[in-house]
Amino acid sequence: MASQQLQLGVIGLGTMGANLARNAARNKTTVALFNRTTEKTDEFMVAHGSEGKFIPCHSLKDFAKALKKPRPILLMVKAGDAVDIVIQELLPLLEEGDILIDGGNSHFRDTQRREKELAERGIALIGLGVSGGEEGALHGPSMMPGGGASAYKKIEPLLKKMAADDGMEGKCVTHLGPGCAGHFVKMVHNGIEYGLMQLIAECYDLMKNVGHSSNDDLVKIFSEWNAGELQSFLVEITAQIFQKKDPETGDFLIDLIGDVAEQKGTGKWATEAAMDLGVAIPTITAAVDARILSADPLQRKQLSVENPESLPEPYPEQKSIAELCRSALLLSWLAVYGQGFQMLMAASKEYQWNLSLAEITRIWGGGCIIRSSLLAKFRDMFATPQSQREGLKTQILDLARGERQVDWRRLIAIATGSGIPVPALSASLAYADTIRRKRLPQNLIQAQRDCFGAHGYGRTDREGSFHTNWNHQDADGG
């Protein structure tokens, strides 16, 4: 395909599909378009038809004819049954060698199933994670493809043109591995995204309701953070959000937005997959729980009290709440990134994907939602040979030592004393404390399990599995 005119078929002209189609066309690609609602195709052509070479199609038959074999077809439809329906409608029109690219947030197990089914027909499936939102889709997203290597090679020239720059003279796209590896990596990316966003929200809550920061104050705080160690896409847009005013009322828009956070499922899937792999991702799980708890405002209203049982003046501090939040946010972000990487390493081993964390962190360096200067530290470490990593690893760990860690603990104590929930900040600290604790109290849990279920336990002083009759009368010889 590299020596031929680039081509791409796009099915689904929602915001992401439309912007990816425009992105491809701007990169000198002939783009065939189809949307189930034909009016949307017509509207797209009126708005963007002059941006490149588009072939609007009102039927799948015409759509298939508009592309030369082998056909690369990007599916941008809602994850779930809709993807299966479109594939089934397309199948009679496809031929051996055609390539379907699922660019939605499909569950990785669905992608695994579809790839096997399509392979029996000689059709390749690339599960393509895409991050960057609507602006990223148009100007350059981070792309996470998984599937057959030969099929990926055929579409690589186009994806490299469409992807964001990685800041190191490369592009934010790479073949991650076979099967559903791409959609799994995107799921983990989204889980990390959930965690980072919840951590920011908790700091906002504390700065507003304990530190009494105004929206103007928050603009300044987040802008300063974005100029330092917390430089990131999410901190940058958060500063922008606090500036925005409602054109009708003149009030700050943030204060008029409802507090029910929606979700599309990828965070929940990450938590489920982590449990299947035996990996703890408590910050991400706490973020998912926080969205679930937010979904019932009526119950919260009924249970709310004017003056919650909290300390009247909790833990007076010399440092401002904003200063404490900066430390806590930085260390919590390190924790949530670490949880995501542990999950990726476990999945790579379990599914034999041979994932490269160096490549994953590189393609997350531009275009995607979780890009940050902290992530770049992990990228540099993973890109360094194993024998030379200790120095860089120490630099990352040094961020979590000293006064910052004290600030982290103080902030959570203040939040607890003020009756303000900080589930993700608390989970991050508990995670950090747990993985650094020499001895945990799970020895008692093992004793309890053996006491009521004869499950056995290990000992610290000898090898093997042991069982005890815990009845105190027997133990006393009674």
Coordinates of C-alpha atoms in Angstrom, one line a residue, residues 104-309:
G104 CA -14.0 2.1 18.8
N105 CA -13.6 1.2 22.5
S106 CA -14.5 -2.5 22.0
H107 CA -14.0 -4.9 24.9
F108 CA -10.7 -6.8 24.2
R109 CA -12.4 -10.2 24.4
D110 CA -14.9 -9.1 21.7
T111 CA -12.0 -8.2 19.5
Q112 CA -10.4 -11.5 20.2
R113 CA -13.5 -13.4 19.2
R114 CA -14.1 -11.3 16.1
E115 CA -10.5 -11.6 14.9
K116 CA -10.8 -15.4 15.0
E117 CA -14.2 -15.4 13.2
L118 CA -12.9 -13.1 10.4
A119 CA -9.7 -15.0 10.0
E120 CA -11.7 -18.0 8.9
R121 CA -12.9 -15.9 6.0
G122 CA -9.4 -14.6 5.2
I123 CA -10.2 -11.1 6.5
A124 CA -7.9 -9.4 9.0
L125 CA -9.1 -7.4 12.0
I126 CA -7.1 -4.7 13.6
G127 CA -8.3 -3.6 17.0
L128 CA -7.3 0.1 17.1
G129 CA -7.4 2.1 20.3
V130 CA -7.6 5.8 19.6
S131 CA -7.1 8.5 22.2
G132 CA -7.2 12.2 22.0
G133 CA -10.8 13.2 21.8
E134 CA -12.3 15.0 18.9
E135 CA -9.4 17.4 18.5
G136 CA -6.9 14.6 18.6
A137 CA -8.8 12.6 16.0
L138 CA -8.6 15.6 13.7
H139 CA -5.1 16.8 14.3
G140 CA -3.3 13.7 15.5
P141 CA -4.3 11.1 18.0
S142 CA -2.4 8.4 19.8
M143 CA -3.1 5.1 18.1
M144 CA -2.8 1.7 19.7
P145 CA -3.2 -1.1 17.1
G146 CA -3.2 -4.8 17.7
G147 CA -3.7 -7.7 15.4
G148 CA -1.8 -9.5 12.7
A149 CA 1.6 -8.0 11.9
S150 CA 1.2 -8.4 8.1
A151 CA -2.2 -6.6 8.1
Y152 CA -0.8 -3.8 10.3
K153 CA 2.1 -3.3 7.8
K154 CA -0.4 -2.6 5.1
I155 CA -2.1 0.2 7.0
E156 CA 1.0 1.5 8.8
P157 CA 1.9 4.3 6.3
L158 CA -1.6 5.8 6.7
L159 CA -1.7 5.5 10.5
K160 CA 1.7 7.1 10.8
K161 CA 0.5 10.1 8.7
M162 CA -2.6 10.4 10.9
A163 CA -1.0 10.0 14.3
A164 CA 0.3 12.7 16.6
D165 CA 4.0 13.4 16.8
D166 CA 5.7 11.8 19.8
G167 CA 8.1 14.7 20.5
M168 CA 11.1 12.6 19.5
E169 CA 10.8 12.7 15.7
G170 CA 8.5 9.7 15.7
K171 CA 4.7 9.1 15.6
C172 CA 2.3 8.0 18.3
V173 CA 1.5 4.7 16.7
T174 CA 3.1 1.3 16.8
H175 CA 2.1 -2.3 16.4
L176 CA 1.5 -3.4 20.0
G177 CA 1.0 -7.1 19.5
P178 CA -1.2 -9.9 18.2
G179 CA -4.9 -10.3 18.6
C180 CA -6.6 -7.9 20.9
A181 CA -3.5 -6.4 22.4
G182 CA -4.3 -2.9 21.0
H183 CA -7.8 -2.7 22.6
F184 CA -6.4 -4.1 25.9
V185 CA -3.8 -1.3 26.0
K186 CA -6.4 1.3 25.2
M187 CA -8.6 -0.1 28.0
V188 CA -5.7 0.3 30.5
H189 CA -5.1 3.8 29.1
N190 CA -8.7 4.7 29.8
G191 CA -8.5 3.2 33.3
I192 CA -5.5 5.4 34.1
E193 CA -7.5 8.3 32.6
Y194 CA -10.3 7.6 35.1
G195 CA -7.8 7.6 38.0
L196 CA -6.1 10.8 36.9
M197 CA -9.4 12.7 36.4
Q198 CA -10.8 11.6 39.8
L199 CA -7.6 12.6 41.6
I200 CA -7.9 16.1 40.0
A201 CA -11.5 16.3 41.0
E202 CA -10.8 15.4 44.6
C203 CA -8.1 18.1 44.8
Y204 CA -10.5 20.6 43.3
D205 CA -13.1 19.7 46.0
L206 CA -10.6 20.2 48.8
M207 CA -9.2 23.5 47.4
K208 CA -12.7 24.9 46.9
N209 CA -14.4 23.7 50.1
V210 CA -11.5 23.6 52.6
G211 CA -9.0 26.0 51.1
H212 CA -11.8 28.3 49.9
S213 CA -10.2 28.9 46.5
S214 CA -12.2 30.9 44.0
N215 CA -12.5 29.8 40.4
D216 CA -10.0 32.6 39.5
D217 CA -7.7 31.2 42.1
L218 CA -8.0 27.7 40.6
V219 CA -7.1 29.0 37.2
K220 CA -3.9 30.4 38.6
I221 CA -3.2 27.2 40.6
F222 CA -3.7 24.8 37.7
S223 CA -1.8 27.0 35.3
E224 CA 1.2 27.1 37.7
W225 CA 1.0 23.3 38.1
N226 CA 1.0 22.9 34.4
A227 CA 4.2 24.9 34.1
G228 CA 6.0 22.6 36.5
E229 CA 6.2 18.9 37.4
L230 CA 2.4 18.3 36.9
Q231 CA 2.6 19.5 33.2
S232 CA -0.1 17.5 31.4
F233 CA -3.0 17.6 29.1
L234 CA -5.5 17.1 31.9
V235 CA -4.1 19.8 34.2
E236 CA -3.9 22.2 31.2
I237 CA -7.6 21.7 30.2
T238 CA -8.6 22.0 33.9
A239 CA -7.2 25.5 34.1
Q240 CA -9.1 26.3 30.9
I241 CA -12.4 24.9 32.4
F242 CA -12.3 27.2 35.4
Q243 CA -12.0 30.3 33.2
K244 CA -15.2 29.5 31.1
K245 CA -18.3 31.5 31.8
D246 CA -21.9 30.7 30.8
P247 CA -22.8 33.2 28.0
E248 CA -26.4 33.4 29.2
T249 CA -26.0 33.9 32.9
G250 CA -22.4 35.2 33.1
D251 CA -21.7 32.7 35.9
F252 CA -18.8 30.3 35.9
L253 CA -19.9 27.3 33.9
I254 CA -18.2 24.8 36.2
D255 CA -20.6 25.8 39.0
L256 CA -23.7 25.1 36.8
I257 CA -22.7 21.6 35.7
G258 CA -24.4 18.6 37.3
D259 CA -22.3 16.3 39.5
V260 CA -23.3 13.0 37.9
A261 CA -20.3 11.6 36.0
E262 CA -21.1 9.3 33.2
Q263 CA -18.9 6.5 31.8
K264 CA -18.8 4.2 28.8
G265 CA -17.5 1.1 30.5
T266 CA -13.8 1.0 29.8
G267 CA -12.9 1.9 33.4
K268 CA -15.1 -0.9 34.7
W269 CA -13.6 -3.3 32.2
A270 CA -10.1 -2.4 33.4
T271 CA -11.1 -3.2 37.0
E272 CA -12.6 -6.5 36.0
A273 CA -9.6 -7.5 33.9
A274 CA -7.2 -6.5 36.6
M275 CA -9.1 -8.8 39.1
D276 CA -8.9 -11.6 36.5
L277 CA -5.1 -11.1 36.3
G278 CA -4.7 -10.8 40.0
V279 CA -3.4 -7.2 39.8
A280 CA -4.4 -4.5 42.3
I281 CA -5.4 -1.2 40.7
P282 CA -7.1 0.5 43.7
T283 CA -6.9 4.1 42.4
I284 CA -8.7 3.1 39.1
T285 CA -11.3 1.1 41.0
A286 CA -11.9 4.0 43.4
A287 CA -12.4 6.3 40.4
V288 CA -15.0 3.9 38.9
D289 CA -16.7 3.6 42.2
A290 CA -16.8 7.4 42.5
R291 CA -18.6 7.7 39.2
I292 CA -21.1 5.0 40.2
L293 CA -21.8 6.7 43.5
S294 CA -22.3 10.0 41.7
A295 CA -25.1 8.5 39.6
D296 CA -27.8 8.7 42.3
P297 CA -28.1 12.4 43.2
L298 CA -31.5 11.9 44.8
Q299 CA -30.2 9.4 47.4
R300 CA -27.3 11.8 48.1
K301 CA -29.7 14.6 48.6
Q302 CA -31.9 12.6 51.0
L303 CA -28.9 11.5 53.0
S304 CA -27.1 14.8 53.0
V305 CA -26.8 16.9 56.2
E306 CA -26.2 20.6 56.7
N307 CA -23.4 20.1 59.1
P308 CA -21.7 16.7 58.8
E309 CA -20.0 15.2 61.8

